[in-house]
Tab-separated table of C-alpha atoms in Angstrom:
chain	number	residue	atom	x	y	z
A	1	UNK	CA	64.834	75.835	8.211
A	2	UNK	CA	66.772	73.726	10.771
A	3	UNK	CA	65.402	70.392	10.236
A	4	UNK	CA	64.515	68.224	13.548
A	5	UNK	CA	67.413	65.681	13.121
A	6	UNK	CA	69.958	68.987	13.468
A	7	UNK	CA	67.829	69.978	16.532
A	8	UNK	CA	68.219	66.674	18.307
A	9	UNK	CA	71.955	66.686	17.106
A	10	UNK	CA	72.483	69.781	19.161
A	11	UNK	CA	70.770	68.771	21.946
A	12	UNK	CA	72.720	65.574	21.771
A	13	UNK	CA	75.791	67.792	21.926
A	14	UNK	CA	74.867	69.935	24.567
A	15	UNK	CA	73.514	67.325	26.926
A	16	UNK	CA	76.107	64.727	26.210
A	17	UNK	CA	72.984	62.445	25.762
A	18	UNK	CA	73.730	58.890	24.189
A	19	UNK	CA	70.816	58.714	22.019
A	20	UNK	CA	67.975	61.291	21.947
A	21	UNK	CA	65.336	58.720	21.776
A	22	UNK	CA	62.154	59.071	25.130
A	23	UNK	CA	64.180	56.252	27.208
A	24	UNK	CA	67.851	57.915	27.015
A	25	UNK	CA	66.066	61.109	27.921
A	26	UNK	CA	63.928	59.826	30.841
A	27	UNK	CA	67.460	58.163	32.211
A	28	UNK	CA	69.346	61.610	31.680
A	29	UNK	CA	66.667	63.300	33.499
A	30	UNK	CA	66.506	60.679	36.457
A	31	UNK	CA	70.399	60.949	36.974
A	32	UNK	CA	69.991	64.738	36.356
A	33	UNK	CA	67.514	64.692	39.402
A	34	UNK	CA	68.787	62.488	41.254
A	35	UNK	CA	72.388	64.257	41.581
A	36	UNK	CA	70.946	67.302	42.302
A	37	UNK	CA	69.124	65.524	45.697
A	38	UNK	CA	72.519	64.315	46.131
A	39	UNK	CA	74.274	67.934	46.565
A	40	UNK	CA	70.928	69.221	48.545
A	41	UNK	CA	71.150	66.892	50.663
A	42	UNK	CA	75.381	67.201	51.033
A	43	UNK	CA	74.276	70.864	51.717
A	44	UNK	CA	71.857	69.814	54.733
A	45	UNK	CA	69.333	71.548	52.768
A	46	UNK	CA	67.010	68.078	52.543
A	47	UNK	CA	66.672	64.694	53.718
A	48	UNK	CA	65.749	61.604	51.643
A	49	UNK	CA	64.254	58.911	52.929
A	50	UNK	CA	66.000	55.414	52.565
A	51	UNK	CA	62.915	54.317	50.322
A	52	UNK	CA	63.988	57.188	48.034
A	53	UNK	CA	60.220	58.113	48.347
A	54	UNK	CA	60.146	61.058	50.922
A	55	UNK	CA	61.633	64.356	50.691
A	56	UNK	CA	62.438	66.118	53.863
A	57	UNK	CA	63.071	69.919	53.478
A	58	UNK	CA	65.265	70.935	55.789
A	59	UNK	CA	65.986	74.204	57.797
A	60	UNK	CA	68.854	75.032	55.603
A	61	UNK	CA	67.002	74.319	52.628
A	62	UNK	CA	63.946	76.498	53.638
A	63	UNK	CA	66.533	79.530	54.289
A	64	UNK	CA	68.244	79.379	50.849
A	65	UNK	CA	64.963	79.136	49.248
A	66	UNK	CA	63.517	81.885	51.156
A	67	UNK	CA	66.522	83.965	50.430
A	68	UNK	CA	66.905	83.140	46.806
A	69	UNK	CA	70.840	81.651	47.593
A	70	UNK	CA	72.978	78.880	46.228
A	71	UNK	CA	72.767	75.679	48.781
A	72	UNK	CA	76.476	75.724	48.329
A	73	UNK	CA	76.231	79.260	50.253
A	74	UNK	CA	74.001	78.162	53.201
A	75	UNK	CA	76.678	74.642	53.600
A	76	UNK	CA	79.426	77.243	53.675
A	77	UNK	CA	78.228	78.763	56.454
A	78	UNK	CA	77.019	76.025	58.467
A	79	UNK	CA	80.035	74.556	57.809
A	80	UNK	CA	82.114	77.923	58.859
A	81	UNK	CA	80.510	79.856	61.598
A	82	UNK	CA	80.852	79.513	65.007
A	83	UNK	CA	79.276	80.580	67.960
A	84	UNK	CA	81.885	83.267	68.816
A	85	UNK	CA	82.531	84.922	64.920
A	86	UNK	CA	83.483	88.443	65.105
A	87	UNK	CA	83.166	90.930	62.973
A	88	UNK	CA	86.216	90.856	60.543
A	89	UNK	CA	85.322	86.674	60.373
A	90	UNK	CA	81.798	87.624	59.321
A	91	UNK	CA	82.922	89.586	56.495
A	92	UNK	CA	85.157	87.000	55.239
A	93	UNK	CA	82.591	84.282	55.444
A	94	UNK	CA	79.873	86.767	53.445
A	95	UNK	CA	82.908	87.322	50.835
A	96	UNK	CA	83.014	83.641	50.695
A	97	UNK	CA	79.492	83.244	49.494
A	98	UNK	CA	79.048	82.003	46.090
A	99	UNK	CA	76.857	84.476	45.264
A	100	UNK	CA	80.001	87.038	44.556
A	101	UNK	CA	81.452	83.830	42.613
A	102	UNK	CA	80.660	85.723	38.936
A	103	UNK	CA	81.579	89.226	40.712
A	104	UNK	CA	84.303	90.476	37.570
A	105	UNK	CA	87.378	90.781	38.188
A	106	UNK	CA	88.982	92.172	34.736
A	107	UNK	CA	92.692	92.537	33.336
A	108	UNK	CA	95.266	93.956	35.445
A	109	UNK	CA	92.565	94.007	38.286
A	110	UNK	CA	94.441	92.161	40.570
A	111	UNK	CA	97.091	94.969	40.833
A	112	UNK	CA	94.218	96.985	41.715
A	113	UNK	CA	93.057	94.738	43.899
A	114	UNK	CA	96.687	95.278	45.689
A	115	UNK	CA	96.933	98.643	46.008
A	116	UNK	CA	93.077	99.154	47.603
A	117	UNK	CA	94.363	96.059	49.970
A	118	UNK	CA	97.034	98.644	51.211
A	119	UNK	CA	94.635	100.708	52.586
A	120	UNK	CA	92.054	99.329	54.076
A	121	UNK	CA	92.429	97.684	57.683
A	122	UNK	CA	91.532	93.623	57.498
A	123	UNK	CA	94.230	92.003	56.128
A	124	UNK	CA	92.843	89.625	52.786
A	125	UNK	CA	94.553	86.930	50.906
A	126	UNK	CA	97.393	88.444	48.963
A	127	UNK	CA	98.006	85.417	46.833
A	128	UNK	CA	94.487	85.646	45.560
A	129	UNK	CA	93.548	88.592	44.418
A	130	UNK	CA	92.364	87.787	41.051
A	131	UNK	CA	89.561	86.039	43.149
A	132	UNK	CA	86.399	87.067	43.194
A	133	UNK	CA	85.525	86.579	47.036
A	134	UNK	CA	88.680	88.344	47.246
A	135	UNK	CA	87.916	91.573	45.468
A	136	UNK	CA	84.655	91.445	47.162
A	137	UNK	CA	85.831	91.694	50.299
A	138	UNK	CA	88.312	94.249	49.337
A	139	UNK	CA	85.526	96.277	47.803
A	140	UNK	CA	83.437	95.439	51.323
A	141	UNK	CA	86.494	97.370	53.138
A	142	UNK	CA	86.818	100.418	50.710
A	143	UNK	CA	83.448	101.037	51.239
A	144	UNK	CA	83.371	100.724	54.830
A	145	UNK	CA	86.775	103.189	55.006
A	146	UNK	CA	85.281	105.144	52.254
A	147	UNK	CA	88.491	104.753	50.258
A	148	UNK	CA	88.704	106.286	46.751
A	149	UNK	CA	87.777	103.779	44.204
A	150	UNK	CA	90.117	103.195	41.016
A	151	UNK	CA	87.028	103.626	38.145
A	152	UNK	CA	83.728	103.715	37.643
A	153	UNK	CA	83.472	99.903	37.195
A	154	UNK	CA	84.837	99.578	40.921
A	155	UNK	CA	81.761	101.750	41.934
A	156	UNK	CA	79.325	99.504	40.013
A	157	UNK	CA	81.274	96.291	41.416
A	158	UNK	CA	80.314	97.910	44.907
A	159	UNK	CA	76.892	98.267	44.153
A	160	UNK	CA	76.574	94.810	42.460
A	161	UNK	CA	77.951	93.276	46.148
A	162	UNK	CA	76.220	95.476	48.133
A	163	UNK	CA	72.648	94.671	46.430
A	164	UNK	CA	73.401	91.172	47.429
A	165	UNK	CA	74.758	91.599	51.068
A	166	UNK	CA	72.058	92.262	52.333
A	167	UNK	CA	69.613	88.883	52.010
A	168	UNK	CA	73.021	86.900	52.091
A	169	UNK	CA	73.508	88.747	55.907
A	170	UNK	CA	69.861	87.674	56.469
A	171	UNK	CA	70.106	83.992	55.435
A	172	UNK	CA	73.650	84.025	57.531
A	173	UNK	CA	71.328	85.913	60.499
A	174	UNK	CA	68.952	82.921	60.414
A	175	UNK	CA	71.418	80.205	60.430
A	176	UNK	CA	72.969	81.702	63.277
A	177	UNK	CA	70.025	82.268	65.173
A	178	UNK	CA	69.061	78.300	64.465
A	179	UNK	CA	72.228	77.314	65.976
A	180	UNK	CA	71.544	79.307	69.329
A	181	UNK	CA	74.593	81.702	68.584
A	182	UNK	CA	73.934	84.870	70.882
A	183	UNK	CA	77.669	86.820	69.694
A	184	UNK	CA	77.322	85.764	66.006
A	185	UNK	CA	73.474	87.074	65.943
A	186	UNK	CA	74.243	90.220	67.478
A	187	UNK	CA	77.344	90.467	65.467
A	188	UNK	CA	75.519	89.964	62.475
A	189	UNK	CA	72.874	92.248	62.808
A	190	UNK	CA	75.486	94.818	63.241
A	191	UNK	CA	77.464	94.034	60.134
A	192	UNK	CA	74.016	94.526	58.395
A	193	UNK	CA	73.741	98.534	60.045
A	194	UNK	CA	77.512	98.361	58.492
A	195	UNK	CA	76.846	97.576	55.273
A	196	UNK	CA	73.285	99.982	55.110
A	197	UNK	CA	75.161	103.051	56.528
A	198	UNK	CA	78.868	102.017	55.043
A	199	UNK	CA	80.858	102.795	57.982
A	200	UNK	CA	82.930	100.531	60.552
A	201	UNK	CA	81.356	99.551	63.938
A	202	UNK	CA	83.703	101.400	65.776
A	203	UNK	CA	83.023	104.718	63.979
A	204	UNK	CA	80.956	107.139	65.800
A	205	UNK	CA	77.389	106.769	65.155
A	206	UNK	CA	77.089	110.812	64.748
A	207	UNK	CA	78.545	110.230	60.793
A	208	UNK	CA	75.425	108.799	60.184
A	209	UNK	CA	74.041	112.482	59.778
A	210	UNK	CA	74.712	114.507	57.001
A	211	UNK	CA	77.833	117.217	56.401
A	212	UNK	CA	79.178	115.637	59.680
A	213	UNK	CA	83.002	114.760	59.014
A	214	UNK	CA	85.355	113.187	61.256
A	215	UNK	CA	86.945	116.324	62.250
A	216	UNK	CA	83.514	117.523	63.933
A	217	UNK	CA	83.770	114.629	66.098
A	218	UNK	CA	85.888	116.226	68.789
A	219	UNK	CA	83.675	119.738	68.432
A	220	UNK	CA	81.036	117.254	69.698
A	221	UNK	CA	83.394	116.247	72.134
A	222	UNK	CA	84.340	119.814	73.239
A	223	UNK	CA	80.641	121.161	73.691
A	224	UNK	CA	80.471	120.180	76.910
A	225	UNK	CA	83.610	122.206	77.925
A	226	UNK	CA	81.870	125.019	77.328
A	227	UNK	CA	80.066	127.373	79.520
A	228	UNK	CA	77.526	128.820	77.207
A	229	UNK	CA	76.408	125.360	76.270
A	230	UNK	CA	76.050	124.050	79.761
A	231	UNK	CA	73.719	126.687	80.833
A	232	UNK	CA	71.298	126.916	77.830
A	233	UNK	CA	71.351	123.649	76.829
A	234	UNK	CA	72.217	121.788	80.350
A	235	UNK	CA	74.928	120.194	78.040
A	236	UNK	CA	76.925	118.840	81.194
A	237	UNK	CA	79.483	116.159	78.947
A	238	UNK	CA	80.843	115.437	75.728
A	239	UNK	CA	78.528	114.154	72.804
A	240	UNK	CA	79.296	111.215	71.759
A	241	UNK	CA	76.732	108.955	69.937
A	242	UNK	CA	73.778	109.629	68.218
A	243	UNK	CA	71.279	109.072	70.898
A	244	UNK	CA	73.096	111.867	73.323
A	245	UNK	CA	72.235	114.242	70.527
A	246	UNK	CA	68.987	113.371	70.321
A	247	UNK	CA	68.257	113.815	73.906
A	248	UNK	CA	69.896	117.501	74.287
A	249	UNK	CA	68.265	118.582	70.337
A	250	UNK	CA	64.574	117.011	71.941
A	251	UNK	CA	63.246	117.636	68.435
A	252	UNK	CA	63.743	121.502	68.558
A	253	UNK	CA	65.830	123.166	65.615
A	254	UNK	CA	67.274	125.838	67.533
A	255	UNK	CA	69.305	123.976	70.236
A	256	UNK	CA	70.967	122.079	67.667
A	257	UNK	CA	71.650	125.346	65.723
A	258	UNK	CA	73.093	126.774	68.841
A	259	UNK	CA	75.165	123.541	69.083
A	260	UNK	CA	76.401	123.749	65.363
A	261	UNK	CA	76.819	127.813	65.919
A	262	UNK	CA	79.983	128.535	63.584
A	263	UNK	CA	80.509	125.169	63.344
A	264	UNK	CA	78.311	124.720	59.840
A	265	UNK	CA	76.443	126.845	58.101
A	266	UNK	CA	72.473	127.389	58.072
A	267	UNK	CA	71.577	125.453	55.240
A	268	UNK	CA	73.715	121.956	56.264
A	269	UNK	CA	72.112	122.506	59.937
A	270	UNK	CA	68.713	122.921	58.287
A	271	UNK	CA	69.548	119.364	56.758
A	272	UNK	CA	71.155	117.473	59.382
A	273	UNK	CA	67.801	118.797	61.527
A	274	UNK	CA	65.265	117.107	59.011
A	275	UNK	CA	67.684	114.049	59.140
A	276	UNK	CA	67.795	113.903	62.735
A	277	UNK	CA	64.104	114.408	64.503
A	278	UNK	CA	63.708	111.816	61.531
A	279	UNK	CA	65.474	108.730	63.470
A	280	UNK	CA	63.339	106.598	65.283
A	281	UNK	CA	63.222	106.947	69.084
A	282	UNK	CA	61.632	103.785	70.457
A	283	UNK	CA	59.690	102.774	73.822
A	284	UNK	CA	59.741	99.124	74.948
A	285	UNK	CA	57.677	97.908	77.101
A	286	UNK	CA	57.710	93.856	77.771
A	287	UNK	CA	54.434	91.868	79.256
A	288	UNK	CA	54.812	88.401	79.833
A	289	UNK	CA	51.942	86.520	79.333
A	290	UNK	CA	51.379	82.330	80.468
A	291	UNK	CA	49.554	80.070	82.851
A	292	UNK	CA	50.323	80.330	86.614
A	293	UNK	CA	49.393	77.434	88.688
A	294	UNK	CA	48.994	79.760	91.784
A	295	UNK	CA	46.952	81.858	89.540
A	296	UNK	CA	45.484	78.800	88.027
A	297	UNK	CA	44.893	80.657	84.566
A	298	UNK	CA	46.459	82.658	82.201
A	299	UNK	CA	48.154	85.425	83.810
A	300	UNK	CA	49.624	88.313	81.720
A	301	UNK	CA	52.014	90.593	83.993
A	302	UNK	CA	54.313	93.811	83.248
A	303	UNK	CA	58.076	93.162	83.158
A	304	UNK	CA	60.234	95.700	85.469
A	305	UNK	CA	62.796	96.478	82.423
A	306	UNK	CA	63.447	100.195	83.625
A	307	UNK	CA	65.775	98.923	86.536
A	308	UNK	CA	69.368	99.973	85.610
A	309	UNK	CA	71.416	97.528	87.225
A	310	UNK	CA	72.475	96.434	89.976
A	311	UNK	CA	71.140	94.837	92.826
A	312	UNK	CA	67.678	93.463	91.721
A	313	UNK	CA	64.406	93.760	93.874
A	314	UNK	CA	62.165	91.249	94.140
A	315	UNK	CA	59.624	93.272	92.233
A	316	UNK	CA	61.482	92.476	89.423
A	317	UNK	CA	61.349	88.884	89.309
A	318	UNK	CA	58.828	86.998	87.340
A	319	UNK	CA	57.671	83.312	88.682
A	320	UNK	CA	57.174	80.929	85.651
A	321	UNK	CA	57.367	77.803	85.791
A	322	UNK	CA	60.286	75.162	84.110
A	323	UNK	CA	60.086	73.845	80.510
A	324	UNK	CA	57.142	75.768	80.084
A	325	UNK	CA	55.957	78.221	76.752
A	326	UNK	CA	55.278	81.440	77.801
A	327	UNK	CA	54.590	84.789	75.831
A	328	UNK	CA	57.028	87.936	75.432
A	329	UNK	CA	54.678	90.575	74.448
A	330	UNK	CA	56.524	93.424	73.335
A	331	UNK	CA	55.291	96.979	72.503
A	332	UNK	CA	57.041	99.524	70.471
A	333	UNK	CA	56.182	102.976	70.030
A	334	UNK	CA	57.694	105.707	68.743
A	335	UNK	CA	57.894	108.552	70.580
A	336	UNK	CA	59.357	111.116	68.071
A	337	UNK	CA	57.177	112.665	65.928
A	338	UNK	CA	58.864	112.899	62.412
A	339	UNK	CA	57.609	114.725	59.086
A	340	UNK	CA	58.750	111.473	56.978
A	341	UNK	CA	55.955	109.961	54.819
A	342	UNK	CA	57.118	106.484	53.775
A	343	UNK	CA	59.536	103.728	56.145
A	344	UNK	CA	63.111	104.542	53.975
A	345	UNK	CA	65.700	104.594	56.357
A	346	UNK	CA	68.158	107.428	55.672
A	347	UNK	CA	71.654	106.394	54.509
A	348	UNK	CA	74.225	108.925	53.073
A	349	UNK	CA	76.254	105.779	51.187
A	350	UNK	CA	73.671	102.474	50.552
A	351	UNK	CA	72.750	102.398	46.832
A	352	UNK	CA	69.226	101.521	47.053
A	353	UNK	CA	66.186	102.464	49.375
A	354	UNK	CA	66.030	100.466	52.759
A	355	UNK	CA	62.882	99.850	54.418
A	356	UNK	CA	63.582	100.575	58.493
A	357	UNK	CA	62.636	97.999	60.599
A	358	UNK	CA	63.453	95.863	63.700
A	359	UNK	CA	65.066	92.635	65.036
A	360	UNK	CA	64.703	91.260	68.484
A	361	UNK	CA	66.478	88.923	69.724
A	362	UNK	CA	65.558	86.842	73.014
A	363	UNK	CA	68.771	85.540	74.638
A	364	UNK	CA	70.979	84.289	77.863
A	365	UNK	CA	73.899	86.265	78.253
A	366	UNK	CA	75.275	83.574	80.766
A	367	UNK	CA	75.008	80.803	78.365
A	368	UNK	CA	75.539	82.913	75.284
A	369	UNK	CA	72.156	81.543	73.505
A	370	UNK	CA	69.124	82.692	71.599
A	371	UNK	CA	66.528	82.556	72.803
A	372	UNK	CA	63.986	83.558	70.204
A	373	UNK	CA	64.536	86.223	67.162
A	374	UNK	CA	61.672	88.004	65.583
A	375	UNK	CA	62.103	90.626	62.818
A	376	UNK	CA	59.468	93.629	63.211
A	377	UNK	CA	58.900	96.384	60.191
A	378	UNK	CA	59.146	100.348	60.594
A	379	UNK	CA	57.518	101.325	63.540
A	380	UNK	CA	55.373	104.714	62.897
A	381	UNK	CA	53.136	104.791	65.558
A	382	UNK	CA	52.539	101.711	68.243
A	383	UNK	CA	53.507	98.046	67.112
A	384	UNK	CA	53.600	94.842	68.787
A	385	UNK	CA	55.318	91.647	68.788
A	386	UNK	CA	54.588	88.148	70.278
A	387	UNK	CA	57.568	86.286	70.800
A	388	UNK	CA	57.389	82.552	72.149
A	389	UNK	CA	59.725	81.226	74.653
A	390	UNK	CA	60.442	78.238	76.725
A	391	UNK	CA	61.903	78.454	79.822
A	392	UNK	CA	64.848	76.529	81.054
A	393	UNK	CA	64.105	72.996	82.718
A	394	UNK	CA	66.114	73.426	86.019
A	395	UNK	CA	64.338	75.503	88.458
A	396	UNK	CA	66.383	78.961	90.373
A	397	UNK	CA	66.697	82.430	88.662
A	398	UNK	CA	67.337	83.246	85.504
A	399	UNK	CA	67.627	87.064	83.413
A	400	UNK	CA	66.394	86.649	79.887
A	401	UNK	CA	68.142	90.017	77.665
A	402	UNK	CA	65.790	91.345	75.168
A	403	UNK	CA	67.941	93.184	72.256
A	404	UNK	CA	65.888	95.759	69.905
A	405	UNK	CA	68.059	95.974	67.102
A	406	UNK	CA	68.061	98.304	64.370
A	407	UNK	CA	68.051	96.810	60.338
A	408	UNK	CA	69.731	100.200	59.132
A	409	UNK	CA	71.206	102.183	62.156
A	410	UNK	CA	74.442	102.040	64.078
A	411	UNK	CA	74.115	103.269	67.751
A	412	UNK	CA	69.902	103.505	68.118
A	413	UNK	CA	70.284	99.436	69.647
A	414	UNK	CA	68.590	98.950	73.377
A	415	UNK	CA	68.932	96.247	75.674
A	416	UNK	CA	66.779	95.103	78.354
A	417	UNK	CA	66.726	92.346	81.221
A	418	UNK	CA	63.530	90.467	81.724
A	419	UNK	CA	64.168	88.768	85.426
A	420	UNK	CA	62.480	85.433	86.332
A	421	UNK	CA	62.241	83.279	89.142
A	422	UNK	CA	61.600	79.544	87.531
A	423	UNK	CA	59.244	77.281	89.732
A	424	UNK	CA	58.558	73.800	89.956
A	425	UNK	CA	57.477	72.255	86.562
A	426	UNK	CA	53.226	72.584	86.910
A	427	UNK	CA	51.110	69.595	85.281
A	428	UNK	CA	48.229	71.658	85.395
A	429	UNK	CA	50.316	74.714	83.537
A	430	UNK	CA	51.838	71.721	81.064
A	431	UNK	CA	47.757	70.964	80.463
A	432	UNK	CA	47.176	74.405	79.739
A	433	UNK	CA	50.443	74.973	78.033
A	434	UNK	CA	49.618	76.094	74.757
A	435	UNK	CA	50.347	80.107	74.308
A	436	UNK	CA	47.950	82.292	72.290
A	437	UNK	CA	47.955	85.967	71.665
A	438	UNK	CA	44.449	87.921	72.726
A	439	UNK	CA	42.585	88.820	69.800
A	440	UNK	CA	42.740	92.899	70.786
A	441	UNK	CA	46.695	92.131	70.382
């Protein structure tokens, strides 16, 4: 039996405590604490009061702990990101995270390491690539470029980084969206469809379906060339994305089997069919809802969002008034009908289910800012979002851009303009300025 002096001993040891007696712990513990406010707060996670009384969480620190990350991850990227990041940054910066700081990297890996660098198109720090961040963002790349992997522990590597991509790409998503960074968001978001479908952004969307290889790309491309198509299926250009196929298909299993004719055989059109009437096709609609003074209530009024372009009629501005909450009221509903029984979106590549869902993002293209973001879950049927807003301070026109982005889908992204003409600031509308959704919302 270990007797209690050898247990203290160790703990001695291990602690580097002084003495083990209730003082020399209560001091370890104290400096133990206090450090560890030191780095939180280092990592604008917290704020400490100057009477060392009050703890201030922070919005940093409210991300990483809703995210389950380091603080040392959420500093990086505060620290890092800017409001113009592209896409090849992005995936350096999530490399960067410490989460992939214990990602292996075993003997002779880092000639391994080389040779997938050779093929895949971002360039990555040659001198380190017995790095961790390194190999994950190597391992990022093959995956994108669906490059062969050396061995089996390169495939469970990819799964280990891809498992935690995700809800690192989220926390990075809110810190953007915090600092008002229109580009990064969107860019963001899109690195997420990368990462849940494992292709490049500038990869047709059509690979998302299954059996379709790049080589079928330019069949797609063709169809519209072609006589027989144009009449039956009033197939008057090339395919290109996803949605185009949608549209001409219009849920019906023959026109997409006289699309594929001797192109694929029965059984991969059967597939690619379920796969396809399966993506979500989703109607916006956008009602803005907040006090008028000419009104002198609570108006709610339909936003003209169907106008492509252009010169805009007066019909589809909106009068609201400056520095002043108002309501975004968006509906979704999806107009497909699809046989699917739970919210997995389909992914020929991503390791582990993903729920489909939503993120819409508020923001002025002219100043580059976010507005508001709001994160919405599968739609089946009709959902509905309130998103609160504040409009600008100086009075004149202004075209807020309402983004529906997909969490698991390249190419199924719409884009709206919501037009309004900003009064006068209203004291009676600043009385009556607080914002609440009806109850039969």
């Amino acid at each position: 039996m270990i007797r209690h002096m050898d247990v203290y001993a160790c703990l001695s040891c291990f602690y580097h405590l002084d003495d083990t007696d209730h003082a020399s712990i209560n001091k370890y513990l104290s400096g133990l604490v206090g450090k560890s406010l030191m780095e939180l707060e280092m990592s604008y996670c917290l704020e400490v009061a100057e009477d060392n009384r009050t703890i201030t969480p922070m919005t940093l620190g409210r991300i990483a702990s809703y995210y389950y990350l380091k603080h040392t991850t959420v500093r990086m990227f505060r620290d890092v990101m800017s409001s113009q990041c592209t896409i090849p940054e992005l995936i350096d910066i999530l490399s960067n995270a410490s989460e992939f700081a214990e990602l292996p990297v075993r003997h002779n890996e880092d000639q391994l390491n080389g040779d997938l660098a050779n093929q895949i198109p971002l360039e990555v720090n040659m001198s380190s690539l017995d790095s961790s961040h390194t190999k994950a963002n190597i391992l990022l790349q093959a995956y994108f470029a669906h490059v062969t992997l050396p061995s089996s522990d390169y495939h469970t590597d990819t799964k280990s980084v891809l498992d935690q991509a995700i809800r690192v790409l989220q926390a990075m998503l809110d810190v953007s969206a915090d600092e008002g960074w229109l580009v990064t968001s969107l860019n963001v978001i899109m690195l997420i469809q990368m990462v849940v479908q494992g292709r490049w952004w500038y990869d047709s969307n059509l690979l998302t379906l299954p059996h379709i290889q790049t080589y079928h790309i330019s069949c797609f491309r063709s169809l519209g060339k072609r006589n027989d198509m144009k009449n039956s299926l009033n197939v008057t250009g090339p395919i290109e994305t996803l949605p185009e196929l949608m549209d001409i298909c219009d849920g019906k299993h023959e026109r997409l089997a006289s699309l594929l004719d001797g192109i694929m055989e029965q059984q991969q059109v059967d597939q690619l069919f379920d796969v396809l009437v399966g993506l979500p096709q989703i109607e916006v609609n956008v009602e803005v809802k907040g006090w008028l003074a000419e009104e002198r209530q609570s108006c709610t009024r339909q936003a003209n969002i169907r106008y492509n372009g252009g010169f805009r009629p007066e019909s589809c501005w909106l009068t609201v008034h400056a520095d002043q909450e108002y309501l975004f009221h968006v509906t979704l509903r999806r107009i497909n009908r699809s046989k699917k029984t739970d919210s997995k979106a389909h992914s020929l590549t991503f390791p582990k289910p993903k729920d489909e869902g939503w993120i819409i993002v508020v923001g002025n293209i002219e100043t580059r800012e976010v507005i508001a973001l709001k994160r919405v879950g599968c739609v089946r049927g009709r959902t509905t979002a309130n998103i609160s807003i504040f409009t600008p301070q100086a009075v004149g026109r202004v075209i807020y851009t309402l983004y529906l982005m997909s969490n698991a889908y390249l190419g199924l992204d719409q884009q709206y303009d919501v037009c309004l003409d900003v009064l006068e600031p209203s004291i009676e509308a600043q009385v009556n300025s607080e914002v609440k959704a009806d109850d039969d919302y």
